[in-house]
CSV table of C-alpha atoms and ligand atoms in Angstrom, one decimal:
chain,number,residue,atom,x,y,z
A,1,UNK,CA,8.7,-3.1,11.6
A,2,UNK,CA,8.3,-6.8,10.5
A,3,UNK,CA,7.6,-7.7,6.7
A,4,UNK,CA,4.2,-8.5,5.7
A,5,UNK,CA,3.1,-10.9,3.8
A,6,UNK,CA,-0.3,-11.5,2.5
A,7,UNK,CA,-1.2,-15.2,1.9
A,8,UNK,CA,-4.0,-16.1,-0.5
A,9,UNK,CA,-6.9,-18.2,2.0
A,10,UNK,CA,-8.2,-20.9,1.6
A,11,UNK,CA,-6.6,-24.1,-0.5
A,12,UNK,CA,-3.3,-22.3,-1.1
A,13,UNK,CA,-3.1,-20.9,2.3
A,14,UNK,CA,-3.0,-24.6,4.1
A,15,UNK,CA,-0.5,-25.6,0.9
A,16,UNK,CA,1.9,-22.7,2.3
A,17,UNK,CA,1.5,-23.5,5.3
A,18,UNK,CA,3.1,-26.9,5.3
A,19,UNK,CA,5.8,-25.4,2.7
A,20,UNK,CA,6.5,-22.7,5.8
A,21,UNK,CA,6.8,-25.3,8.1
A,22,UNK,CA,9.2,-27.4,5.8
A,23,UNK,CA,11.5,-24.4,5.9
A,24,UNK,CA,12.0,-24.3,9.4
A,25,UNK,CA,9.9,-21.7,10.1
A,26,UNK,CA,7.3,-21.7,13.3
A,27,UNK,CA,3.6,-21.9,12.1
A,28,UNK,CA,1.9,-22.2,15.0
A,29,UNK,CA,0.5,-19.2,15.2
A,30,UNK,CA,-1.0,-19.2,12.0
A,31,UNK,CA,-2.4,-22.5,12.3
A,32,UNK,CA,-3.8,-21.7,15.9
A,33,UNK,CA,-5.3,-18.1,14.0
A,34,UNK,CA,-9.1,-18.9,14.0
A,35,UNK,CA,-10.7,-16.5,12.7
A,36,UNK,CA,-8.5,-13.4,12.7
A,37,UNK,CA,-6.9,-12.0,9.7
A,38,UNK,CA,-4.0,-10.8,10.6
A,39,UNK,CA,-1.0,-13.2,12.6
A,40,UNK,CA,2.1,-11.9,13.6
A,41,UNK,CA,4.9,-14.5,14.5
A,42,UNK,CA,8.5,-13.8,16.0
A,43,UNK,CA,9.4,-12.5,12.2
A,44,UNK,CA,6.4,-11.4,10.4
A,45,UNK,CA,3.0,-9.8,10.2
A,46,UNK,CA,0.3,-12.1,8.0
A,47,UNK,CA,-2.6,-10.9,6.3
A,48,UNK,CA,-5.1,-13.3,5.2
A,49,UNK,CA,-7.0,-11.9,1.8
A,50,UNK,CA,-8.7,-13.6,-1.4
A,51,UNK,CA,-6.2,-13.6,-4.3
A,52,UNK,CA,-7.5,-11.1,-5.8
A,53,UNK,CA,-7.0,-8.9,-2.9
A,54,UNK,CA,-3.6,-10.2,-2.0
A,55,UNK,CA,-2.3,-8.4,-5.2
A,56,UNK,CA,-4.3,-5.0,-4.2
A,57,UNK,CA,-2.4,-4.9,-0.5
A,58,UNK,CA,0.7,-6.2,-2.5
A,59,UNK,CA,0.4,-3.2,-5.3
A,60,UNK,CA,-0.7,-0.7,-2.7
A,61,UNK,CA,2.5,-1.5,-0.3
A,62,UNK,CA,0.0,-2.7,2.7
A,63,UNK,CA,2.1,-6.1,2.2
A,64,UNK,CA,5.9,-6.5,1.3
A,65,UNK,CA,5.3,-9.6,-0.5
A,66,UNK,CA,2.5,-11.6,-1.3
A,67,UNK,CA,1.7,-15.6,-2.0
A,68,UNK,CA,-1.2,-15.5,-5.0
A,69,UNK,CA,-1.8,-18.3,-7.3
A,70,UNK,CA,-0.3,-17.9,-11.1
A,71,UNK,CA,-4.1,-18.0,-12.3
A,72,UNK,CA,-4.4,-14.4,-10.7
A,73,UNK,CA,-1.7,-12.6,-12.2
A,74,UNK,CA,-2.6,-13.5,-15.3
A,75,UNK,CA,-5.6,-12.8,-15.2
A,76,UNK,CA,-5.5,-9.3,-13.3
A,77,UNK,CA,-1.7,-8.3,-14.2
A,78,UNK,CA,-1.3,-6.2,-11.4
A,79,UNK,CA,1.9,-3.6,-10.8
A,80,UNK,CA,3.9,-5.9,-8.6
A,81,UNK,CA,6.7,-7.9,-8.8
A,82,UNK,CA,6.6,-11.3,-9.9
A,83,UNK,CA,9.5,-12.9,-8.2
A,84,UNK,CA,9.6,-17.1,-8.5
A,85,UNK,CA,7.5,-19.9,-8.7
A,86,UNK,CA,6.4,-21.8,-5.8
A,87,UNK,CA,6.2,-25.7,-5.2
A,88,UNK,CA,2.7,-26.0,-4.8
A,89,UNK,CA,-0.7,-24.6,-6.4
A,90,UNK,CA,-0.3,-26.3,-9.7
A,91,UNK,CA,-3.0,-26.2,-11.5
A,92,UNK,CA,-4.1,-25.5,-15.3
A,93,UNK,CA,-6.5,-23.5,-17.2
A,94,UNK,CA,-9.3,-25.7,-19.1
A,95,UNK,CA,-12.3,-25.2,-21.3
A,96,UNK,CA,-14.6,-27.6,-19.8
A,97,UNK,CA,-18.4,-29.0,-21.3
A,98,UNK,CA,-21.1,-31.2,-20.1
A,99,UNK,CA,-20.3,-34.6,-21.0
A,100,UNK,CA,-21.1,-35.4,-24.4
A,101,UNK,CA,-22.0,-32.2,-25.0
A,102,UNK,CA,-22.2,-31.4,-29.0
A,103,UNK,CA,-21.2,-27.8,-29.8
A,104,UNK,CA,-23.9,-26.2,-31.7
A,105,UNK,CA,-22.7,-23.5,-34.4
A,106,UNK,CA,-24.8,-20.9,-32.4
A,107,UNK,CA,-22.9,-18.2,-30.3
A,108,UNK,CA,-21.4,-20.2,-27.4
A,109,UNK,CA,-21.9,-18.7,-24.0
A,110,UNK,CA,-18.7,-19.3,-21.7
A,111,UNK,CA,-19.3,-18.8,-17.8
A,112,UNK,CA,-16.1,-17.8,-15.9
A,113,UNK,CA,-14.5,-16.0,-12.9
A,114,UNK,CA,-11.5,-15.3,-15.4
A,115,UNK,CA,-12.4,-13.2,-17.9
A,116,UNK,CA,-9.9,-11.2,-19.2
A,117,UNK,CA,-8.2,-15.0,-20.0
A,118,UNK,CA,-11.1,-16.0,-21.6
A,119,UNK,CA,-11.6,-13.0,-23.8
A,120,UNK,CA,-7.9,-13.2,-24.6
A,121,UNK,CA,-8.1,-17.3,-25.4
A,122,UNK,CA,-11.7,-17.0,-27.5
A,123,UNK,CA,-10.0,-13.7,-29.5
A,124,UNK,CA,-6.7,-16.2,-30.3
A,125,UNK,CA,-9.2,-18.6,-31.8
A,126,UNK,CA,-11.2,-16.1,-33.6
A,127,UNK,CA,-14.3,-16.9,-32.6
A,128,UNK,CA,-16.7,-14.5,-30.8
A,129,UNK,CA,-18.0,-15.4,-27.6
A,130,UNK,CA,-19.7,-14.1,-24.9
A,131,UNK,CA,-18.5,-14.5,-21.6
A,132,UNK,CA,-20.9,-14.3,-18.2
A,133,UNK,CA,-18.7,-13.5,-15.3
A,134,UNK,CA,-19.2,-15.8,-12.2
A,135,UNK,CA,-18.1,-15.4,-8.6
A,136,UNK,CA,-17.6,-19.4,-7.6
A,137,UNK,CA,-19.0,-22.7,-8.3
A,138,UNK,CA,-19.0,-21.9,-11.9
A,139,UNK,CA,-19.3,-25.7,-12.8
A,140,UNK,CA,-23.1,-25.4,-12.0
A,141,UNK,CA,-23.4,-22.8,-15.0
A,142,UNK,CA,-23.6,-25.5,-17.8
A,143,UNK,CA,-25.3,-28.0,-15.5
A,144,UNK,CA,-28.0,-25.1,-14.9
A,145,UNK,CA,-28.2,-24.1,-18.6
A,146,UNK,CA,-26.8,-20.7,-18.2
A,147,UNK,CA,-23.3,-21.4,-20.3
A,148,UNK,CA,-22.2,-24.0,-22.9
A,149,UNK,CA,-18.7,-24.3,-21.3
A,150,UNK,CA,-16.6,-22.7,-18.3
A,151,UNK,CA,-12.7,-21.6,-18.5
A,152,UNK,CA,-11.6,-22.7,-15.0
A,153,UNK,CA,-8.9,-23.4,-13.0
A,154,UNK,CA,-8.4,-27.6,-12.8
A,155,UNK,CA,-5.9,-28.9,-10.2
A,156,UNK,CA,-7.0,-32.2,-9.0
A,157,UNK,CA,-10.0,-32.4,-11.5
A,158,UNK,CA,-12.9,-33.8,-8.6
A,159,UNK,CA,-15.0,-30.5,-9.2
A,160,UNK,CA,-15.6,-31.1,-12.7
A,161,UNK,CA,-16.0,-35.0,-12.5
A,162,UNK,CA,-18.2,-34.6,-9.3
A,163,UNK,CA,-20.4,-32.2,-11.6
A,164,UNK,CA,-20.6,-34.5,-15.1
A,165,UNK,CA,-18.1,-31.7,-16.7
A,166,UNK,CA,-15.3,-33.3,-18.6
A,167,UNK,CA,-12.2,-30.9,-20.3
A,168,UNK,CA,-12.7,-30.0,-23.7
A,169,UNK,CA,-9.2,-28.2,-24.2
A,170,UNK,CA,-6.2,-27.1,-21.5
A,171,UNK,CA,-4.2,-24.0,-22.5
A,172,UNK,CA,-2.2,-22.8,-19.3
A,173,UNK,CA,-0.3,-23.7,-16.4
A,174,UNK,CA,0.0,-21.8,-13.3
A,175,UNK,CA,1.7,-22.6,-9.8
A,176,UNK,CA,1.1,-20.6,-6.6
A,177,UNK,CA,3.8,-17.7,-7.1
A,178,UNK,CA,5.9,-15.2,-4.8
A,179,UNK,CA,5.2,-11.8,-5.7
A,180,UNK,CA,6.7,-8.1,-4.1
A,181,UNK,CA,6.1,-4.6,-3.4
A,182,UNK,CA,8.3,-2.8,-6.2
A,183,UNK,CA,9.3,-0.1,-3.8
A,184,UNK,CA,9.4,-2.8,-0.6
A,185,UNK,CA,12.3,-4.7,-2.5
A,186,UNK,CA,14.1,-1.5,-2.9
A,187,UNK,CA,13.9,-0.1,0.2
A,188,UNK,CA,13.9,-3.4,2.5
A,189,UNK,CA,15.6,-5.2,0.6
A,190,UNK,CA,18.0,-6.4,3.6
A,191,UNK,CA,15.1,-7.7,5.6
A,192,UNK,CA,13.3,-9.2,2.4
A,193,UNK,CA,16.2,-10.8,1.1
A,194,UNK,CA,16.6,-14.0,3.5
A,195,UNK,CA,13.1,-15.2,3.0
A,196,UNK,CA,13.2,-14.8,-0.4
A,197,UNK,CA,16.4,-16.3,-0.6
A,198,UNK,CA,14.8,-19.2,1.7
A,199,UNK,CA,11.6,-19.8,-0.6
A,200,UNK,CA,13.6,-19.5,-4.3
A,201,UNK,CA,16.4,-22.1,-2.6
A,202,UNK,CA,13.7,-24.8,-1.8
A,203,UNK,CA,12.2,-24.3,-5.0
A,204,UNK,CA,15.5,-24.9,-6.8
A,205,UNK,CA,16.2,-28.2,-4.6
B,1,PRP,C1,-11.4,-23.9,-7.8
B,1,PRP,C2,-11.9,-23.9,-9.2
B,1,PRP,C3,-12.6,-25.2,-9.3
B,1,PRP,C4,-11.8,-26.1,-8.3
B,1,PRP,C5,-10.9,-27.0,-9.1
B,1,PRP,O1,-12.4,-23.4,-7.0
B,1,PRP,O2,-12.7,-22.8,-9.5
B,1,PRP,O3,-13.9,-25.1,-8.9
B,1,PRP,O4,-11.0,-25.2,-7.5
B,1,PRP,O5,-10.2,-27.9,-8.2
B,1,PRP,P1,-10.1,-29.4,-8.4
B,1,PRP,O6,-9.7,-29.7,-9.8
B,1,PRP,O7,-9.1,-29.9,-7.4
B,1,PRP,O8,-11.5,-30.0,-8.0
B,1,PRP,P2,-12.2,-23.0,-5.5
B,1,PRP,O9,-12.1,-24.2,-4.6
B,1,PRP,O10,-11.1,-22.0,-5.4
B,1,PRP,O11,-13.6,-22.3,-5.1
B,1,PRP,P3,-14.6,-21.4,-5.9
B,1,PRP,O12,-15.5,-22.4,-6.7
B,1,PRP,O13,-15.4,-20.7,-4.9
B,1,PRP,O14,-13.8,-20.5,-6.8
């Protein structure tokens, strides 16, 4: 049976794409997808999942490995293996505000899709928050008057300037990030090994 992989969609899907491509590797067929979500090509079976979900299929064994950004695992720590860093998907972790925003001294409301991180970063501070979770678009929660600030992920910073948001405070870096089935690695570790050996060698150019 080939390996699966599960790629994250979207923004770090396209990124991995042209990495693929830049290994040699033929990515037609996951270019020329449409709209299915699972791709075979001469070597592997694809699954295309939200981040979130790419560690699920990764944890559960569904997928051998997994591409997720650094933001995810952090977030959800998940029982996989986090093997190496990938050239692309950098991005950071910010605090952002309405320009010229004051902070008042009242209990600040902080709209996010990352939790967990936020509850960690507010309890480091010692100060007592409360966090609203948000799905997406969480740059309209301060604009809409439903938080004083977000914790979001920033990578080229056009969402926050396109919305009047400016950063008040970055405290994490992430890139996108290989991750493994524990027991996959164990058991097909022969088949695994040349891609991973492929990915980490690019990434140590
Ligand atoms: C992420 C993040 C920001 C945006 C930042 O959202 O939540 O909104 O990207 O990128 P930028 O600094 O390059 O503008 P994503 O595109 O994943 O969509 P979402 O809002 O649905 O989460």
């Amino acid at each position: 049976m080939k390996p699966v992989i599960a790629l994250t969609k979207g923004r770090l899907e396209k990124q991995f794409l042209s990495f693929f491509a830049s290994l040699g590797y033929d990515i037609d067929p996951l270019t020329e997808k449409g709209r299915k979500l699972r791709v075979e090509t001469d070597e592997f079976a694809f699954i295309f999942a939200k981040g979130p979900d790419v560690t699920t299929y990764v944890q559960y064994g569904i997928a051998d490995l997994g591409i997720v950004g650094g933001d995810i695992l952090a977030e959800i720590q998940p029982d996989v293996y986090d093997l190496l860093p990938l050239p692309f998907g950098q991005c950071r972790m910010a605090v952002a505000t309405e320009k010229g925003k004051s902070w008042s001294n009242q209990k600040k409301y902080i709209a996010s899709k990352y939790t967990a991180i936020t509850k960690a970063f507010f309890k480091d501070k010692g100060e007592s928050v409360e966090i609203i979770k948000l799905e997406g678009s969480v740059e309209l929660a301060p604009i809409l008057g439903l938080a004083d600030a977000i914790v979001d992920i920033v990578e080229t910073g056009t969402t926050l300037k396109e919305n009047g948001l400016v950063i008040d405070e970055e405290f994490m870096e992430f890139s996108a990030r290989l991750i493994a089935n524990r027991s996959s690695l164990k058991i097909k570790r022969k088949q695994l090994n040349p891609i991973i050996e492929k990915l980490q060698q690019k990434e140590n150019e």
